[in-house]
PDB file of C-alpha atoms in Angstrom:
ATOM      1  CA  MET A   1     -40.975 -49.853 -79.666  1.00  0.00           C
ATOM      2  CA  VAL A   2     -40.402 -46.726 -77.537  1.00  0.00           C
ATOM      3  CA  LEU A   3     -37.545 -44.808 -75.918  1.00  0.00           C
ATOM      4  CA  TYR A   4     -39.114 -43.002 -72.963  1.00  0.00           C
ATOM      5  CA  PHE A   5     -37.563 -39.869 -71.523  1.00  0.00           C
ATOM      6  CA  VAL A   6     -38.938 -39.850 -67.992  1.00  0.00           C
ATOM      7  CA  GLY A   7     -38.661 -36.904 -65.607  1.00  0.00           C
ATOM      8  CA  LEU A   8     -38.232 -37.979 -61.975  1.00  0.00           C
ATOM      9  CA  GLY A   9     -38.919 -34.719 -60.174  1.00  0.00           C
ATOM     10  CA  LEU A  10     -36.587 -33.368 -57.543  1.00  0.00           C
ATOM     11  CA  ALA A  11     -36.473 -35.342 -54.321  1.00  0.00           C
ATOM     12  CA  ASP A  12     -37.109 -39.079 -54.091  1.00  0.00           C
ATOM     13  CA  GLU A  13     -38.515 -42.190 -55.763  1.00  0.00           C
ATOM     14  CA  LYS A  14     -42.126 -41.117 -55.190  1.00  0.00           C
ATOM     15  CA  ASP A  15     -41.830 -37.916 -57.243  1.00  0.00           C
ATOM     16  CA  ILE A  16     -42.189 -39.854 -60.502  1.00  0.00           C
ATOM     17  CA  THR A  17     -45.574 -39.398 -62.223  1.00  0.00           C
ATOM     18  CA  VAL A  18     -48.036 -42.264 -62.609  1.00  0.00           C
ATOM     19  CA  LYS A  19     -47.486 -42.181 -66.372  1.00  0.00           C
ATOM     20  CA  GLY A  20     -43.727 -42.242 -65.848  1.00  0.00           C
ATOM     21  CA  LEU A  21     -43.940 -45.186 -63.455  1.00  0.00           C
ATOM     22  CA  GLU A  22     -46.043 -47.142 -65.959  1.00  0.00           C
ATOM     23  CA  ALA A  23     -43.401 -46.566 -68.649  1.00  0.00           C
ATOM     24  CA  VAL A  24     -40.576 -47.665 -66.345  1.00  0.00           C
ATOM     25  CA  ARG A  25     -42.305 -50.836 -65.241  1.00  0.00           C
ATOM     26  CA  LYS A  26     -42.892 -52.004 -68.815  1.00  0.00           C
ATOM     27  CA  SER A  27     -39.375 -51.151 -70.037  1.00  0.00           C
ATOM     28  CA  GLU A  28     -36.847 -53.880 -70.712  1.00  0.00           C
ATOM     29  CA  ARG A  29     -33.977 -51.604 -69.692  1.00  0.00           C
ATOM     30  CA  VAL A  30     -34.023 -48.564 -67.409  1.00  0.00           C
ATOM     31  CA  TYR A  31     -31.189 -46.010 -67.379  1.00  0.00           C
ATOM     32  CA  LEU A  32     -30.700 -43.280 -64.789  1.00  0.00           C
ATOM     33  CA  GLU A  33     -28.801 -40.216 -65.991  1.00  0.00           C
ATOM     34  CA  ALA A  34     -26.574 -39.380 -63.032  1.00  0.00           C
ATOM     35  CA  TYR A  35     -24.361 -36.425 -63.823  1.00  0.00           C
ATOM     36  CA  THR A  36     -26.420 -33.286 -64.558  1.00  0.00           C
ATOM     37  CA  SER A  37     -28.276 -33.698 -61.254  1.00  0.00           C
ATOM     38  CA  VAL A  38     -28.982 -36.287 -58.580  1.00  0.00           C
ATOM     39  CA  LEU A  39     -31.953 -37.400 -56.519  1.00  0.00           C
ATOM     40  CA  LEU A  40     -31.745 -37.288 -52.732  1.00  0.00           C
ATOM     41  CA  VAL A  41     -32.080 -41.074 -52.418  1.00  0.00           C
ATOM     42  CA  PRO A  42     -29.843 -43.978 -53.566  1.00  0.00           C
ATOM     43  CA  LYS A  43     -30.399 -46.014 -56.718  1.00  0.00           C
ATOM     44  CA  GLU A  44     -31.462 -49.048 -54.673  1.00  0.00           C
ATOM     45  CA  GLN A  45     -34.430 -47.120 -53.315  1.00  0.00           C
ATOM     46  CA  LEU A  46     -35.562 -46.361 -56.856  1.00  0.00           C
ATOM     47  CA  GLU A  47     -35.204 -50.013 -57.867  1.00  0.00           C
ATOM     48  CA  GLU A  48     -37.311 -51.193 -54.951  1.00  0.00           C
ATOM     49  CA  PHE A  49     -40.114 -48.733 -55.697  1.00  0.00           C
ATOM     50  CA  TYR A  50     -40.032 -49.123 -59.490  1.00  0.00           C
ATOM     51  CA  GLY A  51     -39.694 -52.899 -59.405  1.00  0.00           C
ATOM     52  CA  ARG A  52     -37.006 -52.731 -62.093  1.00  0.00           C
ATOM     53  CA  PRO A  53     -33.182 -52.786 -62.087  1.00  0.00           C
ATOM     54  CA  VAL A  54     -31.694 -49.376 -62.842  1.00  0.00           C
ATOM     55  CA  ILE A  55     -28.504 -48.870 -64.875  1.00  0.00           C
ATOM     56  CA  ILE A  56     -26.460 -45.770 -63.995  1.00  0.00           C
ATOM     57  CA  ALA A  57     -25.753 -43.693 -67.110  1.00  0.00           C
ATOM     58  CA  ASP A  58     -22.779 -41.438 -66.419  1.00  0.00           C
ATOM     59  CA  ARG A  59     -21.501 -38.651 -68.655  1.00  0.00           C
ATOM     60  CA  GLU A  60     -19.236 -40.980 -70.619  1.00  0.00           C
ATOM     61  CA  MET A  61     -22.064 -43.367 -71.443  1.00  0.00           C
ATOM     62  CA  VAL A  62     -24.553 -40.673 -72.483  1.00  0.00           C
ATOM     63  CA  GLU A  63     -22.156 -38.496 -74.460  1.00  0.00           C
ATOM     64  CA  MET A  64     -19.718 -41.096 -75.842  1.00  0.00           C
ATOM     65  CA  GLU A  65     -21.634 -44.380 -75.840  1.00  0.00           C
ATOM     66  CA  ALA A  66     -25.194 -43.338 -76.668  1.00  0.00           C
ATOM     67  CA  ASP A  67     -25.617 -46.338 -78.957  1.00  0.00           C
ATOM     68  CA  THR A  68     -25.495 -48.556 -75.862  1.00  0.00           C
ATOM     69  CA  ILE A  69     -28.658 -46.879 -74.589  1.00  0.00           C
ATOM     70  CA  LEU A  70     -30.390 -46.926 -77.975  1.00  0.00           C
ATOM     71  CA  GLN A  71     -29.471 -50.529 -78.731  1.00  0.00           C
ATOM     72  CA  GLY A  72     -32.592 -52.686 -78.961  1.00  0.00           C
ATOM     73  CA  ALA A  73     -35.012 -49.771 -78.555  1.00  0.00           C
ATOM     74  CA  GLN A  74     -36.485 -50.610 -81.975  1.00  0.00           C
ATOM     75  CA  THR A  75     -37.787 -53.895 -80.590  1.00  0.00           C
ATOM     76  CA  SER A  76     -38.359 -53.227 -76.874  1.00  0.00           C
ATOM     77  CA  ASP A  77     -39.193 -50.319 -74.580  1.00  0.00           C
ATOM     78  CA  VAL A  78     -36.306 -48.479 -72.925  1.00  0.00           C
ATOM     79  CA  SER A  79     -36.596 -45.768 -70.270  1.00  0.00           C
ATOM     80  CA  PHE A  80     -34.081 -42.976 -69.771  1.00  0.00           C
ATOM     81  CA  LEU A  81     -34.649 -41.384 -66.367  1.00  0.00           C
ATOM     82  CA  VAL A  82     -33.686 -37.771 -65.721  1.00  0.00           C
ATOM     83  CA  VAL A  83     -33.790 -35.940 -62.391  1.00  0.00           C
ATOM     84  CA  GLY A  84     -36.155 -32.993 -62.750  1.00  0.00           C
ATOM     85  CA  ASP A  85     -37.462 -32.674 -66.308  1.00  0.00           C
ATOM     86  CA  PRO A  86     -35.930 -34.531 -69.274  1.00  0.00           C
ATOM     87  CA  TYR A  87     -35.030 -31.385 -71.201  1.00  0.00           C
ATOM     88  CA  GLY A  88     -33.068 -29.588 -68.521  1.00  0.00           C
ATOM     89  CA  ALA A  89     -29.793 -30.361 -70.351  1.00  0.00           C
ATOM     90  CA  THR A  90     -28.891 -30.177 -74.034  1.00  0.00           C
ATOM     91  CA  THR A  91     -27.274 -33.637 -73.815  1.00  0.00           C
ATOM     92  CA  HIS A  92     -30.722 -35.144 -73.549  1.00  0.00           C
ATOM     93  CA  THR A  93     -31.898 -33.359 -76.677  1.00  0.00           C
ATOM     94  CA  ASP A  94     -28.882 -34.794 -78.490  1.00  0.00           C
ATOM     95  CA  LEU A  95     -29.847 -38.308 -77.373  1.00  0.00           C
ATOM     96  CA  GLU A  96     -33.415 -37.746 -78.562  1.00  0.00           C
ATOM     97  CA  LEU A  97     -32.218 -36.580 -81.988  1.00  0.00           C
ATOM     98  CA  ARG A  98     -29.997 -39.662 -82.306  1.00  0.00           C
ATOM     99  CA  ALA A  99     -32.915 -41.905 -81.429  1.00  0.00           C
ATOM    100  CA  ARG A 100     -35.226 -40.302 -83.974  1.00  0.00           C
ATOM    101  CA  ALA A 101     -32.507 -40.499 -86.638  1.00  0.00           C
ATOM    102  CA  ALA A 102     -32.308 -44.238 -85.926  1.00  0.00           C
ATOM    103  CA  GLY A 103     -36.061 -44.586 -86.459  1.00  0.00           C
ATOM    104  CA  ILE A 104     -36.849 -45.096 -82.770  1.00  0.00           C
ATOM    105  CA  THR A 105     -40.137 -43.769 -81.428  1.00  0.00           C
ATOM    106  CA  VAL A 106     -39.539 -41.251 -78.630  1.00  0.00           C
ATOM    107  CA  LYS A 107     -42.005 -40.244 -75.935  1.00  0.00           C
ATOM    108  CA  THR A 108     -41.390 -37.717 -73.172  1.00  0.00           C
ATOM    109  CA  ILE A 109     -42.982 -37.730 -69.727  1.00  0.00           C
ATOM    110  CA  HIS A 110     -42.379 -34.415 -68.005  1.00  0.00           C
ATOM    111  CA  ASN A 111     -41.992 -33.593 -64.323  1.00  0.00           C
ATOM    112  CA  ALA A 112     -41.114 -30.720 -61.999  1.00  0.00           C
ATOM    113  CA  SER A 113     -37.632 -29.239 -62.273  1.00  0.00           C
ATOM    114  CA  ILE A 114     -35.678 -26.547 -60.463  1.00  0.00           C
ATOM    115  CA  MET A 115     -36.694 -24.178 -63.263  1.00  0.00           C
ATOM    116  CA  ASN A 116     -40.318 -24.122 -62.080  1.00  0.00           C
ATOM    117  CA  ALA A 117     -40.092 -25.386 -58.499  1.00  0.00           C
ATOM    118  CA  ILE A 118     -37.933 -22.351 -57.680  1.00  0.00           C
ATOM    119  CA  GLY A 119     -41.265 -20.500 -57.529  1.00  0.00           C
ATOM    120  CA  ALA A 120     -41.491 -21.825 -53.966  1.00  0.00           C
ATOM    121  CA  ALA A 121     -39.110 -19.019 -52.974  1.00  0.00           C
ATOM    122  CA  GLY A 122     -41.903 -16.538 -53.641  1.00  0.00           C
ATOM    123  CA  LEU A 123     -40.383 -14.638 -56.569  1.00  0.00           C
ATOM    124  CA  GLN A 124     -42.600 -14.728 -59.643  1.00  0.00           C
ATOM    125  CA  LEU A 125     -41.376 -17.024 -62.403  1.00  0.00           C
ATOM    126  CA  TYR A 126     -42.069 -14.616 -65.253  1.00  0.00           C
ATOM    127  CA  ARG A 127     -39.792 -12.041 -63.604  1.00  0.00           C
ATOM    128  CA  TYR A 128     -36.664 -14.184 -64.048  1.00  0.00           C
ATOM    129  CA  GLY A 129     -34.078 -13.400 -66.678  1.00  0.00           C
ATOM    130  CA  GLU A 130     -31.485 -15.772 -68.134  1.00  0.00           C
ATOM    131  CA  ALA A 131     -30.377 -18.495 -65.714  1.00  0.00           C
ATOM    132  CA  ILE A 132     -26.666 -19.030 -65.134  1.00  0.00           C
ATOM    133  CA  SER A 133     -24.405 -21.857 -63.984  1.00  0.00           C
ATOM    134  CA  ILE A 134     -21.664 -21.251 -61.423  1.00  0.00           C
ATOM    135  CA  VAL A 135     -18.787 -23.713 -61.611  1.00  0.00           C
ATOM    136  CA  PHE A 136     -16.147 -24.499 -59.022  1.00  0.00           C
ATOM    137  CA  PHE A 137     -13.099 -22.238 -59.150  1.00  0.00           C
ATOM    138  CA  THR A 138      -9.689 -23.868 -59.388  1.00  0.00           C
ATOM    139  CA  GLU A 139      -6.275 -22.386 -58.683  1.00  0.00           C
ATOM    140  CA  THR A 140      -5.794 -21.633 -62.375  1.00  0.00           C
ATOM    141  CA  TRP A 141      -9.391 -21.205 -63.647  1.00  0.00           C
ATOM    142  CA  ARG A 142     -11.733 -18.625 -62.154  1.00  0.00           C
ATOM    143  CA  PRO A 143     -14.357 -17.957 -64.866  1.00  0.00           C
ATOM    144  CA  ASP A 144     -16.568 -14.880 -64.651  1.00  0.00           C
ATOM    145  CA  SER A 145     -18.321 -14.745 -68.043  1.00  0.00           C
ATOM    146  CA  PHE A 146     -21.725 -15.288 -66.391  1.00  0.00           C
ATOM    147  CA  TYR A 147     -21.295 -11.988 -64.534  1.00  0.00           C
ATOM    148  CA  ASP A 148     -22.374 -10.129 -67.675  1.00  0.00           C
ATOM    149  CA  ARG A 149     -25.676 -12.041 -67.684  1.00  0.00           C
ATOM    150  CA  ILE A 150     -26.270 -11.216 -64.019  1.00  0.00           C
ATOM    151  CA  ALA A 151     -25.615  -7.552 -64.822  1.00  0.00           C
ATOM    152  CA  ALA A 152     -27.949  -7.664 -67.847  1.00  0.00           C
ATOM    153  CA  ASN A 153     -30.750  -9.219 -65.772  1.00  0.00           C
ATOM    154  CA  LYS A 154     -30.219  -6.647 -63.016  1.00  0.00           C
ATOM    155  CA  LYS A 155     -30.405  -3.782 -65.499  1.00  0.00           C
ATOM    156  CA  LEU A 156     -33.818  -5.073 -66.607  1.00  0.00           C
ATOM    157  CA  GLY A 157     -34.958  -5.555 -63.004  1.00  0.00           C
ATOM    158  CA  LEU A 158     -35.077  -9.346 -63.429  1.00  0.00           C
ATOM    159  CA  HIS A 159     -34.127 -12.110 -61.000  1.00  0.00           C
ATOM    160  CA  THR A 160     -31.265 -14.499 -61.786  1.00  0.00           C
ATOM    161  CA  LEU A 161     -31.431 -18.204 -60.971  1.00  0.00           C
ATOM    162  CA  CYS A 162     -27.938 -19.551 -60.293  1.00  0.00           C
ATOM    163  CA  LEU A 163     -27.526 -23.291 -60.836  1.00  0.00           C
ATOM    164  CA  LEU A 164     -24.616 -24.550 -58.787  1.00  0.00           C
ATOM    165  CA  ASP A 165     -21.935 -26.945 -59.954  1.00  0.00           C
ATOM    166  CA  ILE A 166     -22.006 -30.653 -59.217  1.00  0.00           C
ATOM    167  CA  LYS A 167     -19.181 -33.019 -60.045  1.00  0.00           C
ATOM    168  CA  VAL A 168     -20.043 -36.712 -60.197  1.00  0.00           C
ATOM    169  CA  LYS A 169     -17.529 -39.245 -61.545  1.00  0.00           C
ATOM    170  CA  GLU A 170     -15.185 -36.528 -62.793  1.00  0.00           C
ATOM    171  CA  PRO A 171     -11.709 -37.759 -63.810  1.00  0.00           C
ATOM    172  CA  SER A 172      -8.755 -36.421 -61.862  1.00  0.00           C
ATOM    173  CA  LEU A 173      -6.719 -34.048 -64.035  1.00  0.00           C
ATOM    174  CA  GLU A 174      -3.522 -35.101 -62.277  1.00  0.00           C
ATOM    175  CA  ALA A 175      -4.246 -38.768 -62.969  1.00  0.00           C
ATOM    176  CA  LEU A 176      -5.107 -38.060 -66.613  1.00  0.00           C
ATOM    177  CA  CYS A 177      -1.755 -36.335 -67.031  1.00  0.00           C
ATOM    178  CA  ARG A 178      -0.166 -39.609 -65.908  1.00  0.00           C
ATOM    179  CA  GLY A 179      -2.228 -41.574 -68.400  1.00  0.00           C
ATOM    180  CA  LYS A 180      -4.575 -43.005 -65.776  1.00  0.00           C
ATOM    181  CA  LYS A 181      -8.296 -42.560 -65.281  1.00  0.00           C
ATOM    182  CA  ILE A 182      -9.037 -42.042 -61.590  1.00  0.00           C
ATOM    183  CA  TYR A 183     -12.257 -40.344 -60.548  1.00  0.00           C
ATOM    184  CA  GLU A 184     -12.568 -37.573 -57.988  1.00  0.00           C
ATOM    185  CA  PRO A 185     -15.021 -37.980 -55.073  1.00  0.00           C
ATOM    186  CA  PRO A 186     -18.441 -36.392 -55.786  1.00  0.00           C
ATOM    187  CA  ARG A 187     -18.626 -32.663 -55.027  1.00  0.00           C
ATOM    188  CA  PHE A 188     -21.701 -30.459 -54.765  1.00  0.00           C
ATOM    189  CA  MET A 189     -21.340 -26.682 -54.663  1.00  0.00           C
ATOM    190  CA  THR A 190     -22.894 -25.026 -51.634  1.00  0.00           C
ATOM    191  CA  ILE A 191     -24.618 -21.665 -51.590  1.00  0.00           C
ATOM    192  CA  ASN A 192     -21.779 -20.447 -49.379  1.00  0.00           C
ATOM    193  CA  THR A 193     -19.145 -21.303 -51.983  1.00  0.00           C
ATOM    194  CA  ALA A 194     -21.227 -19.765 -54.764  1.00  0.00           C
ATOM    195  CA  VAL A 195     -21.607 -16.511 -52.820  1.00  0.00           C
ATOM    196  CA  GLU A 196     -17.899 -16.379 -51.998  1.00  0.00           C
ATOM    197  CA  GLN A 197     -17.061 -16.784 -55.683  1.00  0.00           C
ATOM    198  CA  LEU A 198     -19.629 -14.178 -56.758  1.00  0.00           C
ATOM    199  CA  LEU A 199     -18.260 -11.649 -54.280  1.00  0.00           C
ATOM    200  CA  GLU A 200     -14.723 -12.314 -55.508  1.00  0.00           C
ATOM    201  CA  ILE A 201     -15.835 -11.653 -59.078  1.00  0.00           C
ATOM    202  CA  GLU A 202     -17.687  -8.500 -57.983  1.00  0.00           C
ATOM    203  CA  ALA A 203     -14.544  -7.252 -56.224  1.00  0.00           C
ATOM    204  CA  ASN A 204     -12.644  -7.711 -59.493  1.00  0.00           C
ATOM    205  CA  ARG A 205     -15.306  -6.338 -61.842  1.00  0.00           C
ATOM    206  CA  GLY A 206     -16.778  -3.657 -59.599  1.00  0.00           C
ATOM    207  CA  GLU A 207     -19.939  -3.079 -61.655  1.00  0.00           C
ATOM    208  CA  GLY A 208     -22.401  -3.565 -58.793  1.00  0.00           C
ATOM    209  CA  ALA A 209     -24.202  -6.634 -60.159  1.00  0.00           C
ATOM    210  CA  CYS A 210     -23.796  -8.744 -57.003  1.00  0.00           C
ATOM    211  CA  THR A 211     -22.477  -6.824 -54.019  1.00  0.00           C
ATOM    212  CA  PRO A 212     -22.481  -7.964 -50.379  1.00  0.00           C
ATOM    213  CA  GLU A 213     -25.680  -5.902 -49.933  1.00  0.00           C
ATOM    214  CA  SER A 214     -27.506  -7.513 -52.888  1.00  0.00           C
ATOM    215  CA  LYS A 215     -30.765  -9.232 -51.945  1.00  0.00           C
ATOM    216  CA  ALA A 216     -30.814 -12.959 -52.622  1.00  0.00           C
ATOM    217  CA  VAL A 217     -32.513 -16.238 -51.704  1.00  0.00           C
ATOM    218  CA  GLY A 218     -30.764 -19.526 -51.010  1.00  0.00           C
ATOM    219  CA  VAL A 219     -32.711 -22.748 -51.530  1.00  0.00           C
ATOM    220  CA  ALA A 220     -31.641 -26.252 -50.573  1.00  0.00           C
ATOM    221  CA  ARG A 221     -33.210 -29.650 -51.328  1.00  0.00           C
ATOM    222  CA  ILE A 222     -36.184 -28.029 -53.062  1.00  0.00           C
ATOM    223  CA  GLY A 223     -39.186 -30.365 -53.132  1.00  0.00           C
ATOM    224  CA  ALA A 224     -37.982 -32.517 -50.231  1.00  0.00           C
ATOM    225  CA  ASP A 225     -39.422 -32.599 -46.711  1.00  0.00           C
ATOM    226  CA  SER A 226     -36.157 -31.002 -45.546  1.00  0.00           C
ATOM    227  CA  GLN A 227     -36.467 -28.144 -48.058  1.00  0.00           C
ATOM    228  CA  GLN A 228     -34.817 -24.958 -46.820  1.00  0.00           C
ATOM    229  CA  ILE A 229     -35.431 -21.437 -48.122  1.00  0.00           C
ATOM    230  CA  VAL A 230     -33.546 -18.490 -46.622  1.00  0.00           C
ATOM    231  CA  ALA A 231     -33.589 -14.885 -47.816  1.00  0.00           C
ATOM    232  CA  GLY A 232     -31.023 -12.240 -47.005  1.00  0.00           C
ATOM    233  CA  THR A 233     -28.187 -10.234 -48.449  1.00  0.00           C
ATOM    234  CA  LEU A 234     -25.269 -12.086 -49.984  1.00  0.00           C
ATOM    235  CA  ALA A 235     -23.177 -11.080 -46.980  1.00  0.00           C
ATOM    236  CA  GLU A 236     -25.759 -12.734 -44.715  1.00  0.00           C
ATOM    237  CA  LEU A 237     -26.323 -15.882 -46.778  1.00  0.00           C
ATOM    238  CA  VAL A 238     -22.630 -16.730 -46.905  1.00  0.00           C
ATOM    239  CA  GLU A 239     -22.831 -17.445 -43.163  1.00  0.00           C
ATOM    240  CA  VAL A 240     -25.897 -19.735 -43.287  1.00  0.00           C
ATOM    241  CA  ASP A 241     -25.627 -23.514 -42.924  1.00  0.00           C
ATOM    242  CA  PHE A 242     -27.863 -24.843 -45.689  1.00  0.00           C
ATOM    243  CA  GLY A 243     -27.086 -28.482 -44.969  1.00  0.00           C
ATOM    244  CA  ALA A 244     -26.974 -31.309 -47.490  1.00  0.00           C
ATOM    245  CA  PRO A 245     -27.163 -30.780 -51.293  1.00  0.00           C
ATOM    246  CA  LEU A 246     -28.576 -29.843 -53.712  1.00  0.00           C
ATOM    247  CA  HIS A 247     -28.368 -26.043 -53.451  1.00  0.00           C
ATOM    248  CA  SER A 248     -29.452 -23.182 -55.735  1.00  0.00           C
ATOM    249  CA  LEU A 249     -29.212 -19.412 -55.413  1.00  0.00           C
ATOM    250  CA  ILE A 250     -31.465 -16.586 -56.580  1.00  0.00           C
ATOM    251  CA  LEU A 251     -30.132 -13.080 -57.085  1.00  0.00           C
ATOM    252  CA  ALA A 252     -33.199 -10.874 -56.690  1.00  0.00           C
ATOM    253  CA  GLY A 253     -34.000  -8.139 -59.182  1.00  0.00           C
ATOM    254  CA  ASP A 254     -36.667  -5.486 -58.646  1.00  0.00           C
ATOM    255  CA  MET A 255     -39.372  -6.965 -56.430  1.00  0.00           C
ATOM    256  CA  HIS A 256     -43.134  -6.454 -56.617  1.00  0.00           C
ATOM    257  CA  HIS A 257     -44.611  -5.754 -53.172  1.00  0.00           C
ATOM    258  CA  ILE A 258     -45.935  -9.333 -52.959  1.00  0.00           C
ATOM    259  CA  GLU A 259     -42.494 -10.696 -53.862  1.00  0.00           C
ATOM    260  CA  LEU A 260     -40.921  -8.438 -51.252  1.00  0.00           C
ATOM    261  CA  GLU A 261     -43.387  -9.726 -48.664  1.00  0.00           C
ATOM    262  CA  ALA A 262     -42.415 -13.312 -49.558  1.00  0.00           C
ATOM    263  CA  TRP A 263     -38.728 -12.395 -49.381  1.00  0.00           C
ATOM    264  CA  GLU A 264     -39.214 -10.883 -45.928  1.00  0.00           C
ATOM    265  CA  ARG A 265     -41.071 -14.038 -44.806  1.00  0.00           C
ATOM    266  CA  HIS A 266     -37.983 -16.100 -45.618  1.00  0.00           C
ATOM    267  CA  ARG A 267     -35.620 -13.493 -44.150  1.00  0.00           C
ATOM    268  CA  LEU A 268     -32.981 -14.500 -41.661  1.00  0.00           C
TER     269      LEU A 268
END
């Protein structure tokens, strides 16, 4: 039978495509990948709309227990649901390769993701350089390797999409040191935190890739009715209340006059 990789879109249960919904409703088991991103509605809302029970697939299941998902897919349909588009994370490609190696037929049903929906901010998609991920700083770990990619994009006049860290069902390091597995509460990085971290890195590196005066756009809950898009300098955006997750940040490169007009339209 078939293992379906089904993109869910960005906001709620109704963002699924018709083709995706058909696949879900005929699947014997339905898994929801719930660690690279999250929808803005609870699992129960998906189950009611899809008419099928949904099994949460956390990082441990997908990366360490993939056989659980693939089990039985040779004889019955299984759906693997991914927020956004199925191939937004390399983990999903790994699962696909495992399925094909096991002789399981794989079909993909695509959907909108942050990588294309970010066009709503008004900056042209083909003028983006390499996207980066910004992770939460800790007291002992304050990574800045992505700064070089921001600087490289800036040198070419390209925009940089910053994907902000989310932590769902992450084990507590302190508990692990005691031989216990206790999970931290979910955390979702805000634009404010991302900007604060970027400005700290800029203060240390001093190469001018992301200064307080750098033009940027903050986007929150893209694709939802409560979508928020605000343009300004980094110094301005750090003061904005963007509300509930999920958040993303664009560091603007050189702007075409139409892009600049769109940026001004979203200006504080």
